């Protein structure tokens, strides 16, 4: 395996290095990338991650010309969003151009999610390669998304030959996945761009369809699968009396060490149980920044993680979505 610095990638690599899947840093999380025109390399992404083949990939572009080469049309409704949020963490769903590989589309969806990443070095690399890059998050499927290159290396090891190291990801949460479903503006995955800021641009209410219900049409295949699981069970306490419930659960389960991920920094469990924490920082945006790192870190040094609910305004919506999906048990 080779690790190169983001800022030195263009001078340190040859075009052939990008014919196999490679790891890229983005402002959200690290991605496992393949050129859109390399069918075999695209297939390998699914193998390396252990990802279901019906789960489509987000395509990363560096210019509007690239966008035009992979989509049928650019809907008028997207103009304001593109002007406001690209480059940035917003993935928009388009009708896919006829020539776009079905591997990217999770088989036969007929649509493609596209975004223009914020980091200029990364956009230069895409420009240099000359074709868009399809990239899911660079974790083993089901594990927390990687926000440092070390997390990606931990999961994917020698299955990937080239890792591009851009340090800590700026946002720490994946992009917002957004589209018009039957004409209605819809968030399919809450993310770094909040519902409130989308509504302010399109001047319409945005609906949330962020969980798949059995029997309903699948709008976003990723919703069907287990996500973000730490190495130990995560208990998410949703009720107001979460302090009491945490104590009862720790006693009943006879846990020796509990990882505490709670909004009250002074709270600690009663009795013999030891608690460990992670420096989450203050405020919702710090939580968003650290949420995947904490799941990886605490998972390795306790019997269970206890988390309580946080506000779901702005970026809190995406943080709660990740916590709920990471949770083994939801306790009211
Ligand atoms: O920030 C991000 O979005 C990161 C970085 C690497 O760009 N990527 C990422 O990709 O999180 P991934 O594959 O881990 O999650 C993409 C989600 C999945 O739930 C997938 O089902 C959904 O987006 N998705 C992709 N294409 C779609 C499409 N055409 N229609 C509906 N959902 C789609
Ligand atoms: Mg992912």
CSV table of C-alpha atoms and ligand atoms in Angstrom, one decimal:
chain,number,residue,atom,x,y,z
A,1,UNK,CA,0.0,0.0,0.0
A,2,UNK,CA,1.1,3.6,-0.7
A,3,UNK,CA,0.1,6.7,1.1
A,4,UNK,CA,0.5,10.1,-0.6
A,5,UNK,CA,-0.3,13.6,0.6
A,6,UNK,CA,-3.2,15.3,-1.0
A,7,UNK,CA,-1.2,18.3,-2.0
A,8,UNK,CA,1.5,16.1,-3.6
A,9,UNK,CA,-0.8,13.6,-5.4
A,10,UNK,CA,-0.5,15.0,-8.9
A,11,UNK,CA,3.3,15.1,-8.9
A,12,UNK,CA,3.7,11.8,-7.1
A,13,UNK,CA,1.3,9.7,-9.2
A,14,UNK,CA,1.0,8.3,-12.8
A,15,UNK,CA,-2.4,8.0,-14.7
A,16,UNK,CA,-2.1,4.2,-14.2
A,17,UNK,CA,-2.3,4.5,-10.5
A,18,UNK,CA,-6.0,5.5,-10.9
A,19,UNK,CA,-7.1,2.4,-12.8
A,20,UNK,CA,-7.7,0.5,-9.6
A,21,UNK,CA,-9.8,1.7,-6.6
A,22,UNK,CA,-8.0,4.3,-4.5
A,23,UNK,CA,-8.9,6.3,-1.3
A,24,UNK,CA,-9.6,10.0,-1.5
A,25,UNK,CA,-10.2,12.6,1.2
A,26,UNK,CA,-13.3,14.8,0.8
A,27,UNK,CA,-14.6,17.6,3.0
A,28,UNK,CA,-17.2,15.1,4.4
A,29,UNK,CA,-15.6,11.7,4.8
A,30,UNK,CA,-13.0,9.6,3.0
A,31,UNK,CA,-14.2,7.9,-0.2
A,32,UNK,CA,-13.2,4.8,-2.0
A,33,UNK,CA,-13.0,6.0,-5.6
A,34,UNK,CA,-13.0,4.5,-9.1
A,35,UNK,CA,-13.0,6.2,-12.5
A,36,UNK,CA,-16.5,6.2,-13.9
A,37,UNK,CA,-15.3,4.7,-17.1
A,38,UNK,CA,-13.5,1.7,-15.5
A,39,UNK,CA,-16.2,-1.0,-15.1
A,40,UNK,CA,-13.9,-3.5,-13.5
A,41,UNK,CA,-12.5,-1.0,-11.0
A,42,UNK,CA,-16.1,0.1,-10.2
A,43,UNK,CA,-17.1,-3.5,-9.4
A,44,UNK,CA,-14.0,-3.9,-7.2
A,45,UNK,CA,-15.3,-1.1,-4.9
A,46,UNK,CA,-18.3,-3.3,-4.0
A,47,UNK,CA,-16.0,-6.3,-3.3
A,48,UNK,CA,-13.5,-4.3,-1.2
A,49,UNK,CA,-16.2,-2.8,1.0
A,50,UNK,CA,-18.5,-5.8,1.1
A,51,UNK,CA,-21.2,-3.6,-0.3
A,52,UNK,CA,-24.5,-4.9,-1.8
A,53,UNK,CA,-24.5,-4.4,-5.6
A,54,UNK,CA,-27.9,-2.7,-5.6
A,55,UNK,CA,-26.5,0.3,-3.5
A,56,UNK,CA,-25.6,3.0,-6.0
A,57,UNK,CA,-22.5,5.2,-5.8
A,58,UNK,CA,-22.2,9.0,-5.6
A,59,UNK,CA,-20.3,10.5,-8.5
A,60,UNK,CA,-17.7,13.3,-7.8
A,61,UNK,CA,-17.1,15.9,-10.5
A,62,UNK,CA,-14.8,18.9,-10.9
A,63,UNK,CA,-16.7,20.9,-13.5
A,64,UNK,CA,-20.2,21.5,-15.0
A,65,UNK,CA,-18.9,20.0,-18.2
A,66,UNK,CA,-18.3,16.7,-16.3
A,67,UNK,CA,-21.8,16.9,-14.9
A,68,UNK,CA,-23.3,17.3,-18.4
A,69,UNK,CA,-21.4,14.1,-19.5
A,70,UNK,CA,-23.1,11.9,-17.0
A,71,UNK,CA,-26.7,13.2,-16.6
A,72,UNK,CA,-29.6,13.5,-19.1
A,73,UNK,CA,-30.4,17.1,-18.1
A,74,UNK,CA,-29.9,19.6,-15.4
A,75,UNK,CA,-33.4,20.4,-13.9
A,76,UNK,CA,-34.1,24.1,-13.5
A,77,UNK,CA,-35.0,23.5,-9.8
A,78,UNK,CA,-31.4,22.6,-9.2
A,79,UNK,CA,-29.9,25.9,-10.5
A,80,UNK,CA,-30.2,27.7,-7.2
A,81,UNK,CA,-28.9,24.8,-5.1
A,82,UNK,CA,-25.9,24.3,-7.4
A,83,UNK,CA,-25.1,28.0,-7.2
A,84,UNK,CA,-25.4,28.1,-3.4
A,85,UNK,CA,-23.9,24.8,-2.4
A,86,UNK,CA,-21.4,23.5,-5.0
A,87,UNK,CA,-18.6,22.9,-4.5
A,88,UNK,CA,-19.8,21.4,-1.2
A,89,UNK,CA,-21.5,18.5,0.6
A,90,UNK,CA,-24.8,18.3,-1.4
A,91,UNK,CA,-25.4,15.3,-3.6
A,92,UNK,CA,-28.2,15.9,-6.1
A,93,UNK,CA,-30.1,13.1,-7.9
A,94,UNK,CA,-30.3,13.4,-11.7
A,95,UNK,CA,-31.6,11.1,-14.5
A,96,UNK,CA,-28.4,9.2,-15.6
A,97,UNK,CA,-27.1,9.7,-19.1
A,98,UNK,CA,-27.5,6.6,-21.3
A,99,UNK,CA,-23.8,5.7,-21.3
A,100,UNK,CA,-23.3,5.8,-17.5
A,101,UNK,CA,-22.3,2.4,-16.1
A,102,UNK,CA,-25.1,0.5,-14.4
A,103,UNK,CA,-22.6,-0.5,-11.7
A,104,UNK,CA,-22.7,3.1,-10.5
A,105,UNK,CA,-26.5,3.1,-10.5
A,106,UNK,CA,-26.8,0.0,-8.3
A,107,UNK,CA,-28.1,-2.0,-11.3
A,108,UNK,CA,-31.0,-0.2,-12.9
A,109,UNK,CA,-32.0,2.8,-10.9
A,110,UNK,CA,-31.8,5.1,-14.0
A,111,UNK,CA,-30.7,7.9,-11.7
A,112,UNK,CA,-27.3,9.1,-10.4
A,113,UNK,CA,-26.3,11.1,-7.3
A,114,UNK,CA,-23.7,13.7,-8.1
A,115,UNK,CA,-21.7,16.2,-6.1
A,116,UNK,CA,-18.7,18.6,-6.6
A,117,UNK,CA,-16.4,18.2,-3.6
A,118,UNK,CA,-15.2,21.4,-1.8
A,119,UNK,CA,-11.5,20.7,-1.6
A,120,UNK,CA,-9.6,22.3,-4.5
A,121,UNK,CA,-6.7,19.8,-4.5
A,122,UNK,CA,-9.2,17.0,-4.9
A,123,UNK,CA,-11.0,18.8,-7.8
A,124,UNK,CA,-7.7,19.3,-9.5
A,125,UNK,CA,-7.0,15.6,-9.2
A,126,UNK,CA,-10.4,14.8,-10.8
A,127,UNK,CA,-9.6,17.4,-13.5
A,128,UNK,CA,-6.2,15.8,-14.1
A,129,UNK,CA,-7.7,12.3,-14.3
A,130,UNK,CA,-10.2,13.7,-16.8
A,131,UNK,CA,-13.3,11.7,-15.8
A,132,UNK,CA,-15.6,11.8,-12.8
A,133,UNK,CA,-15.0,9.5,-9.8
A,134,UNK,CA,-17.6,7.3,-8.3
A,135,UNK,CA,-17.0,7.0,-4.6
A,136,UNK,CA,-18.8,5.6,-1.6
A,137,UNK,CA,-17.5,6.2,1.9
A,138,UNK,CA,-14.1,4.3,2.4
A,139,UNK,CA,-15.2,2.0,5.3
A,140,UNK,CA,-16.1,-1.6,5.3
A,141,UNK,CA,-19.9,-1.7,4.8
A,142,UNK,CA,-21.8,-1.4,8.1
A,143,UNK,CA,-18.9,0.4,9.9
A,144,UNK,CA,-18.6,4.1,10.8
A,145,UNK,CA,-17.5,6.3,7.9
A,146,UNK,CA,-13.8,7.3,8.0
A,147,UNK,CA,-12.9,10.9,8.8
A,148,UNK,CA,-9.1,10.3,8.8
A,149,UNK,CA,-7.0,8.2,6.4
A,150,UNK,CA,-6.1,5.9,9.3
A,151,UNK,CA,-9.7,4.9,9.7
A,152,UNK,CA,-9.9,3.9,6.0
A,153,UNK,CA,-6.6,2.0,6.3
A,154,UNK,CA,-7.9,0.2,9.4
A,155,UNK,CA,-10.9,-1.1,7.5
A,156,UNK,CA,-9.5,-1.7,4.0
A,157,UNK,CA,-5.9,-2.5,4.6
A,158,UNK,CA,-4.0,-3.9,1.6
A,159,UNK,CA,-7.2,-4.4,-0.4
A,160,UNK,CA,-6.4,-0.8,-1.7
A,161,UNK,CA,-3.1,0.1,-3.2
A,162,UNK,CA,-3.2,3.9,-3.1
A,163,UNK,CA,-4.4,6.1,-0.1
A,164,UNK,CA,-4.5,9.9,-0.5
A,165,UNK,CA,-4.1,11.5,2.9
A,166,UNK,CA,-5.8,14.9,3.4
A,167,UNK,CA,-5.8,14.9,7.2
A,168,UNK,CA,-9.0,15.3,9.2
A,169,UNK,CA,-12.2,15.8,7.2
A,170,UNK,CA,-13.6,19.3,7.6
A,171,UNK,CA,-17.3,18.3,8.0
A,172,UNK,CA,-17.0,14.8,9.4
A,173,UNK,CA,-20.5,13.9,8.2
A,174,UNK,CA,-21.5,12.7,4.8
A,175,UNK,CA,-23.2,14.9,2.2
A,176,UNK,CA,-26.9,15.5,2.2
A,177,UNK,CA,-28.6,13.4,-0.5
A,178,UNK,CA,-31.4,15.4,-2.1
A,179,UNK,CA,-33.8,15.0,-5.0
A,180,UNK,CA,-37.3,15.7,-6.3
A,181,UNK,CA,-39.4,12.6,-5.7
A,182,UNK,CA,-42.7,12.8,-7.7
A,183,UNK,CA,-42.1,16.5,-7.9
A,184,UNK,CA,-41.6,16.9,-4.1
A,185,UNK,CA,-38.2,18.2,-2.8
A,186,UNK,CA,-36.9,15.4,-0.6
A,187,UNK,CA,-34.0,14.6,1.6
A,188,UNK,CA,-33.0,11.0,1.3
A,189,UNK,CA,-30.1,11.2,3.7
A,190,UNK,CA,-29.7,14.2,6.1
A,191,UNK,CA,-26.1,15.5,6.0
A,192,UNK,CA,-23.7,18.4,6.2
A,193,UNK,CA,-26.2,20.8,4.4
A,194,UNK,CA,-29.2,21.2,6.6
A,195,UNK,CA,-32.9,21.0,5.6
A,196,UNK,CA,-33.3,24.6,6.8
A,197,UNK,CA,-30.6,25.9,4.4
A,198,UNK,CA,-32.1,23.9,1.4
A,199,UNK,CA,-35.5,25.4,2.2
A,200,UNK,CA,-34.1,28.9,2.3
A,201,UNK,CA,-32.7,28.5,-1.3
A,202,UNK,CA,-35.6,26.7,-3.0
A,203,UNK,CA,-38.3,28.6,-1.0
A,204,UNK,CA,-40.3,25.4,-0.6
A,205,UNK,CA,-40.8,22.9,2.3
A,206,UNK,CA,-38.5,19.9,2.0
A,207,UNK,CA,-39.8,16.5,3.1
A,208,UNK,CA,-37.7,13.9,4.8
A,209,UNK,CA,-37.6,10.3,3.6
A,210,UNK,CA,-34.6,9.0,5.5
A,211,UNK,CA,-35.8,5.6,6.5
A,212,UNK,CA,-37.0,2.7,4.4
A,213,UNK,CA,-40.3,1.1,5.5
A,214,UNK,CA,-40.9,-2.5,4.4
A,215,UNK,CA,-43.3,-2.7,1.6
A,216,UNK,CA,-42.6,0.9,0.3
A,217,UNK,CA,-40.8,1.7,-2.9
A,218,UNK,CA,-37.0,1.9,-2.3
A,219,UNK,CA,-36.0,5.5,-2.9
A,220,UNK,CA,-32.5,5.2,-1.6
A,221,UNK,CA,-31.1,1.7,-1.3
A,222,UNK,CA,-28.6,2.6,1.4
A,223,UNK,CA,-31.5,3.0,3.8
A,224,UNK,CA,-32.1,-0.8,3.7
A,225,UNK,CA,-28.7,-1.7,5.2
A,226,UNK,CA,-27.1,-1.7,8.7
A,227,UNK,CA,-24.9,1.4,9.1
A,228,UNK,CA,-22.1,2.8,11.2
A,229,UNK,CA,-22.0,0.0,13.8
A,230,UNK,CA,-19.4,0.4,16.5
A,231,UNK,CA,-17.6,-2.8,17.7
A,232,UNK,CA,-19.8,-3.0,20.8
A,233,UNK,CA,-23.6,-2.4,21.1
A,234,UNK,CA,-24.8,1.2,21.2
A,235,UNK,CA,-27.8,2.0,23.4
A,236,UNK,CA,-29.6,5.2,22.4
A,237,UNK,CA,-31.7,6.6,25.2
A,238,UNK,CA,-34.4,8.7,23.7
A,239,UNK,CA,-36.6,9.6,26.7
A,240,UNK,CA,-36.4,12.6,29.0
A,241,UNK,CA,-35.4,10.3,31.9
A,242,UNK,CA,-32.3,9.0,30.1
A,243,UNK,CA,-30.2,9.5,33.2
A,244,UNK,CA,-32.2,6.9,35.2
A,245,UNK,CA,-32.6,4.6,32.3
A,246,UNK,CA,-28.8,4.6,31.7
A,247,UNK,CA,-28.2,3.7,35.3
A,248,UNK,CA,-30.8,0.9,35.3
A,249,UNK,CA,-29.4,-0.6,32.1
A,250,UNK,CA,-25.8,-0.5,33.3
A,251,UNK,CA,-26.8,-2.4,36.4
A,252,UNK,CA,-29.1,-4.9,34.7
A,253,UNK,CA,-26.5,-5.7,32.1
A,254,UNK,CA,-23.7,-5.7,34.6
A,255,UNK,CA,-21.5,-3.7,32.3
A,256,UNK,CA,-18.0,-3.1,33.7
A,257,UNK,CA,-17.0,-0.2,31.4
A,258,UNK,CA,-19.5,2.0,29.5
A,259,UNK,CA,-18.6,4.6,26.8
A,260,UNK,CA,-20.6,7.7,27.5
A,261,UNK,CA,-21.7,9.9,24.6
A,262,UNK,CA,-24.1,12.2,26.3
A,263,UNK,CA,-24.9,15.9,26.1
A,264,UNK,CA,-24.3,16.5,29.8
A,265,UNK,CA,-20.5,16.5,30.3
A,266,UNK,CA,-20.8,16.2,34.1
A,267,UNK,CA,-23.1,13.2,34.1
A,268,UNK,CA,-21.6,9.9,35.3
A,269,UNK,CA,-23.1,6.5,36.1
A,270,UNK,CA,-23.8,5.3,39.6
A,271,UNK,CA,-22.2,2.3,41.3
A,272,UNK,CA,-19.1,0.3,40.3
A,273,UNK,CA,-19.3,0.8,36.6
A,274,UNK,CA,-16.4,2.7,35.0
A,275,UNK,CA,-17.2,5.3,32.3
A,276,UNK,CA,-15.0,6.4,29.4
A,277,UNK,CA,-15.6,9.4,27.2
A,278,UNK,CA,-14.4,11.0,24.0
A,279,UNK,CA,-13.7,14.8,23.8
A,280,UNK,CA,-16.8,15.7,21.7
A,281,UNK,CA,-16.4,19.5,22.0
A,282,UNK,CA,-19.3,21.8,22.5
A,283,UNK,CA,-22.3,22.5,20.3
A,284,UNK,CA,-23.9,20.6,17.4
A,285,UNK,CA,-21.3,21.3,14.8
A,286,UNK,CA,-18.5,19.8,17.0
A,287,UNK,CA,-20.7,16.8,17.5
A,288,UNK,CA,-21.1,16.4,13.8
A,289,UNK,CA,-17.4,16.7,13.3
A,290,UNK,CA,-16.6,14.0,15.9
A,291,UNK,CA,-19.5,11.5,15.6
A,292,UNK,CA,-17.8,8.8,13.5
A,293,UNK,CA,-14.4,9.2,15.3
A,294,UNK,CA,-16.1,8.6,18.7
A,295,UNK,CA,-18.0,5.5,17.5
A,296,UNK,CA,-14.6,4.1,16.3
A,297,UNK,CA,-12.7,5.1,19.4
A,298,UNK,CA,-15.2,4.1,22.2
A,299,UNK,CA,-16.1,0.9,20.4
A,300,UNK,CA,-12.6,-0.4,21.2
A,301,UNK,CA,-12.5,0.4,24.9
A,302,UNK,CA,-15.8,-0.4,26.6
A,303,UNK,CA,-18.6,-3.1,26.9
A,304,UNK,CA,-21.3,-0.8,25.5
A,305,UNK,CA,-21.8,2.8,24.4
A,306,UNK,CA,-24.6,4.8,25.9
A,307,UNK,CA,-25.8,7.9,24.0
A,308,UNK,CA,-28.7,10.2,24.7
A,309,UNK,CA,-30.8,12.1,22.1
A,310,UNK,CA,-29.8,15.5,20.8
A,311,UNK,CA,-31.8,18.3,19.2
A,312,UNK,CA,-32.7,17.7,15.6
A,313,UNK,CA,-32.5,21.2,14.3
A,314,UNK,CA,-29.9,22.1,11.6
A,315,UNK,CA,-27.0,19.7,11.6
A,316,UNK,CA,-28.5,17.9,14.7
A,317,UNK,CA,-30.9,16.1,12.3
A,318,UNK,CA,-28.0,14.4,10.5
A,319,UNK,CA,-26.2,13.6,13.8
A,320,UNK,CA,-29.3,11.9,15.2
A,321,UNK,CA,-29.8,10.0,12.0
A,322,UNK,CA,-26.3,8.6,12.3
A,323,UNK,CA,-26.8,7.8,16.0
A,324,UNK,CA,-30.1,6.1,15.4
A,325,UNK,CA,-28.7,4.0,12.5
A,326,UNK,CA,-25.6,3.1,14.6
A,327,UNK,CA,-27.8,2.0,17.6
A,328,UNK,CA,-28.3,-1.6,18.5
A,329,UNK,CA,-31.1,-0.7,21.0
A,330,UNK,CA,-33.4,2.3,21.1
A,331,UNK,CA,-34.7,3.0,24.6
A,332,UNK,CA,-37.7,5.3,25.1
B,1,LIG,O1,-20.2,12.7,1.6
B,1,LIG,C1,-20.5,11.7,0.9
B,1,LIG,O2,-21.6,11.6,0.3
B,1,LIG,C2,-19.5,10.6,0.8
B,1,LIG,C3,-18.2,11.1,0.1
B,1,LIG,C4,-17.2,10.1,-0.2
B,1,LIG,O3,-18.6,11.8,-1.0
B,1,LIG,N1,-20.0,9.5,0.1
B,1,LIG,C5,-20.9,8.6,0.7
B,1,LIG,O4,-21.3,7.6,-0.2
B,1,LIG,O5,-21.4,8.8,1.8
B,1,LIG,P1,-22.1,6.3,0.4
B,1,LIG,O6,-22.1,5.3,-0.8
B,1,LIG,O7,-21.5,5.8,1.6
B,1,LIG,O8,-23.5,6.8,0.6
B,1,LIG,C6,-24.3,7.2,-0.5
B,1,LIG,C7,-25.8,7.1,-0.1
B,1,LIG,C8,-26.3,5.6,-0.1
B,1,LIG,O9,-27.2,5.5,1.0
B,1,LIG,C9,-26.9,5.4,-1.4
B,1,LIG,O10,-27.9,4.4,-1.4
B,1,LIG,C10,-27.4,6.8,-1.8
B,1,LIG,O11,-26.5,7.7,-1.2
B,1,LIG,N2,-27.5,7.0,-3.2
B,1,LIG,C11,-26.5,7.0,-4.1
B,1,LIG,N3,-27.0,7.2,-5.4
B,1,LIG,C12,-28.3,7.3,-5.3
B,1,LIG,C13,-29.4,7.4,-6.2
B,1,LIG,N4,-29.2,7.5,-7.5
B,1,LIG,N5,-30.7,7.5,-5.7
B,1,LIG,C14,-30.9,7.4,-4.4
B,1,LIG,N6,-30.0,7.2,-3.5
B,1,LIG,C15,-28.7,7.2,-3.9
B,2,LIG,MG1,-21.3,5.0,3.5
